[in-house]
Amino acid sequence: MNESGIRQLVTFKIEEDEFGVDILKVQEINRMMNITRIPNAPDFVEGVINLRGKIIPIVDLRKKLGFPGKEYDKSTRIIVVELEGIVLGFIVDSVSEVLRIPNSTIEPPPSIIKGIESEFIEGVGKLEDRLLILLELKKVFTIQEHRSLEDLNMN
Amino acid sequence: MSNQSLEHEEMKEIIDEFIVESSEFIENATQDIVSMEAEQDDEIINSIFRAVHTIKGTSSFLGFSVLSNLAHKAEDLLGLVRKKELDMSKEIADALLESMDTMKLLIEDIKTDYTEKQETEQLIHKLEMLANPDRKPLGEILVEEKIITKKELDKVLEKQKQENKKIGEIVLEEKLITDKQLENLLNKQKTKKEDQTIRIDVKKLDEMMNLVGELVLGKNRLNMVKNMAKRDISKSSVVDNLDEVTNYIEVITNELQLSIMKARLVPLSKLFNKVPRLVRDLCNSFNKEVELKITGEETELDRTLIESLHDPLIHIIRNSVDHGIETKEERAKKGKPEKGTLSINAYNEGNNVVIDIFDDGKGIDIDGLKKKVIEKGLMSEHEINDMTEKEIMNLIFIPGLSTAKRISSVSGRGVGMDVVKTNIEKMNGQVYVDSMKNQWTKISIRLPLTLAIMGALIVEIGPELYAIPLNNVIELVKLNREYIKMVDKNEVLMLRKEIVPILDVARIMSLPDSGKEKYIVICKIGDKTLGIKVNTVVGQEEIVIKSLGEFMGNIKGIGGASIRGDGKVILILDIPAMISDRYMEKINKRREETLEYKYAV
């Protein structure tokens, strides 16, 4: 969030829903690449990729947010983000654009949006003709993940 | 140090403390130096070194420059003795004792009025001369170079005493040597041996290791491209050149990798040095007599491994002295020598380092162990009766077990050997035990030389490729269904009259069963042999181990990942973890059952 109250977001799509994440968190956007599956990993972990010599986990955002699975295609992208020192990528249907929206258009999340848990949502941006769901990446990828990993260890 | 700053009461306190502490250090070091003359002992020299080092540090911090400088010079000399570059000769011991005395006087000075009055210049010169033995007396050089004989030298030295001339002058007068020769020799005497080592930040070495890791990946990739070119382009000089240059790069990369890996290796003596003192203390507290024998302390191992080896090793030694070796009386009754023996032997075996810790104590009581395991509900009687003696012995490494009847401060709390095993397996190593009741126990630790790069067998299991660390692999056999039998719902392979259990990796990793397996990789973990069914074997490769990262955490059966020549990520199987998991499954099942039973009652 900068002083003038303008936020810069990278927006992407899953199904018909449009999402936004803070551009400062985004390291790069890649086309789909070869993913090595990890056995016994949580369901939403798609596997790992080789990003210029570094091994990076890839999460299927569709699974994470409760959307049905979908074949990857030409427009499938991997968004690589850095969250508190951990670099990871997540798969989205397509990346749309970089958007600047004033903070004033962002409203707190309604209790539920199409089944997506509201704790993952930071707010909803109202644009002229559409809604933009702002994802709280930290929550999407940390708290839940730790719980799932613990579950995994328990099993 | 000026008196002004001493106005602070705090400072005064620090200095008073320093005086007390240093006097003690000097007292102890003086005794140690005397005993060093009789017998060279690494532990004693280390303790002198530490004492002097501490005095140097503290005095320099407090601004007592004369004392700190003297301690510094003494430390240099001690350092050489410690590194075995110099022997603790009478001259050196004398000079060191003189230094101790002078330090004592300096401390007295500081005590009275916070000033250092002692003259140290001559003593420091003496220490410097001793620390620089390359500056040999000219006479010795003359004999060494076979210019004069020992007899002639004796004569010259006698003459030197009478006439009070320099040796050089005398040999010239006697025409034993020409002007030119003398000049050369004098130059030779002056050139002192250059310091052949430099200290380097470990981070820099790690960085180099990482870069070499990347280079190995690049090299693998180049190899793949070469093979593609060989396949796709028929005879051409370009392909031949590519082939040649690839081979060249391969050799150089391997050598570079090896030498950087070697730069990270440190001798085990760094760790073993602490053992004599530990054993001595343990003997005192348990009232036992133990003779310690250490061999192979020059064996080298990766720095990080040495650090992580510290705790497990100490734990094993404590166990040996506490539970292994009997008291004098017990030993006498058994007809054993009163003094027990604890020997630690390190050696290289292929790309591994093995450390054996042997004691001639009471050994492992297999029946007692069996009883304990059953009592604690960790396994059933039926299961345990199926095991070989060796397998039973190795149960000492399972969690929740301690066979010691009494709890002492250092061992016998039920945590211990399982932690040792986990720690060693974390280092990609293995640990196993062998024993003979009432005779001996031997615990062997096997570690890879380094953690960063390892040889691996690339295999296909299910739909993906995996890497199996080569140090786990002993052989590769073709899968022949005739030799596979079912025992207790598990597959086993009949291999040359031996029964080798098959580890169902596909099931552990929740992979689809492909039914396409053509080979069995025979692995040896500790003293367990087992087979893994694989579809195909791609080959043997040097892989660079990378972690899956914090986000993924620990994944059962996966030891890490690596990147292959084509850029694809490949997972490394952690077979020790898989089998210990299998054990754990059994144990947990057993535990649950006993619990249920308890509640039912």
Tab-separated table of C-alpha atoms in Angstrom, chain A residues 34-42 44-45 47-55 57 59 85-88 141-142 145 149 152-153 155, chain B residues 214 217 464-466 507-511 546-558 561-564 566-571:
chain	number	residue	atom	x	y	z
A	34	ASN	CA	7.521	-29.586	-16.438
A	35	ILE	CA	6.353	-30.371	-12.921
A	36	THR	CA	7.763	-33.267	-10.911
A	37	ARG	CA	5.064	-34.789	-8.778
A	38	ILE	CA	5.788	-35.369	-5.124
A	39	PRO	CA	4.269	-38.502	-3.693
A	40	ASN	CA	2.622	-38.190	-0.291
A	41	ALA	CA	2.510	-34.409	-0.552
A	42	PRO	CA	-0.747	-32.594	0.261
A	44	PHE	CA	-3.025	-29.109	-3.577
A	45	VAL	CA	0.753	-29.397	-4.006
A	47	GLY	CA	4.895	-30.836	-7.389
A	48	VAL	CA	8.176	-29.029	-7.817
A	49	ILE	CA	9.815	-27.241	-10.707
A	50	ASN	CA	13.355	-26.244	-11.551
A	51	LEU	CA	13.478	-22.477	-11.659
A	52	ARG	CA	16.968	-21.658	-12.919
A	53	GLY	CA	18.626	-24.160	-10.631
A	54	LYS	CA	16.352	-23.640	-7.647
A	55	ILE	CA	13.709	-26.130	-6.659
A	57	PRO	CA	7.106	-26.011	-4.888
A	59	VAL	CA	0.545	-25.205	-5.654
A	85	GLY	CA	11.447	-15.797	2.517
A	86	ILE	CA	9.740	-18.808	0.994
A	87	VAL	CA	9.543	-18.815	-2.780
A	88	LEU	CA	6.712	-20.780	-4.312
A	141	PHE	CA	-0.201	-20.506	1.702
A	142	THR	CA	0.893	-20.518	5.296
A	145	GLU	CA	-0.420	-25.484	4.690
A	149	LEU	CA	1.557	-30.794	6.722
A	152	LEU	CA	0.309	-35.506	6.893
A	153	ASN	CA	2.823	-36.204	9.602
A	155	ASN	CA	-0.916	-39.987	9.277
B	214	GLU	CA	25.619	-25.876	-10.566
B	217	LEU	CA	24.432	-29.819	-13.488
B	464	GLU	CA	8.501	-41.067	-12.565
B	465	LEU	CA	12.259	-41.200	-12.259
B	466	TYR	CA	13.850	-41.366	-8.831
B	507	ARG	CA	2.860	-48.355	-2.064
B	508	ILE	CA	4.779	-46.232	0.428
B	509	MET	CA	4.834	-43.395	-2.086
B	510	SER	CA	1.210	-43.924	-3.094
B	511	LEU	CA	2.204	-44.484	-6.702
B	546	LYS	CA	18.842	-29.849	-2.953
B	547	SER	CA	16.269	-29.530	-0.268
B	548	LEU	CA	12.589	-29.419	-1.088
B	549	GLY	CA	12.404	-26.294	1.004
B	550	GLU	CA	10.624	-25.157	4.096
B	551	PHE	CA	7.238	-25.023	2.454
B	552	MET	CA	7.122	-28.716	1.719
B	553	GLY	CA	8.628	-29.734	5.021
B	554	ASN	CA	9.513	-33.363	5.531
B	555	ILE	CA	7.934	-35.722	3.093
B	556	LYS	CA	7.965	-39.349	4.021
B	557	GLY	CA	10.523	-41.297	2.046
B	558	ILE	CA	11.935	-38.323	0.144
B	561	ALA	CA	15.634	-33.422	-4.888
B	562	SER	CA	18.121	-32.868	-7.648
B	563	ILE	CA	18.080	-31.378	-11.122
B	564	ARG	CA	19.039	-33.576	-14.027
B	566	ASP	CA	17.532	-31.993	-19.040
B	567	GLY	CA	16.481	-29.542	-16.317
B	568	LYS	CA	13.889	-31.846	-14.861
B	569	VAL	CA	13.612	-32.203	-11.110
B	570	ILE	CA	14.178	-35.684	-9.770
B	571	LEU	CA	13.411	-36.845	-6.242
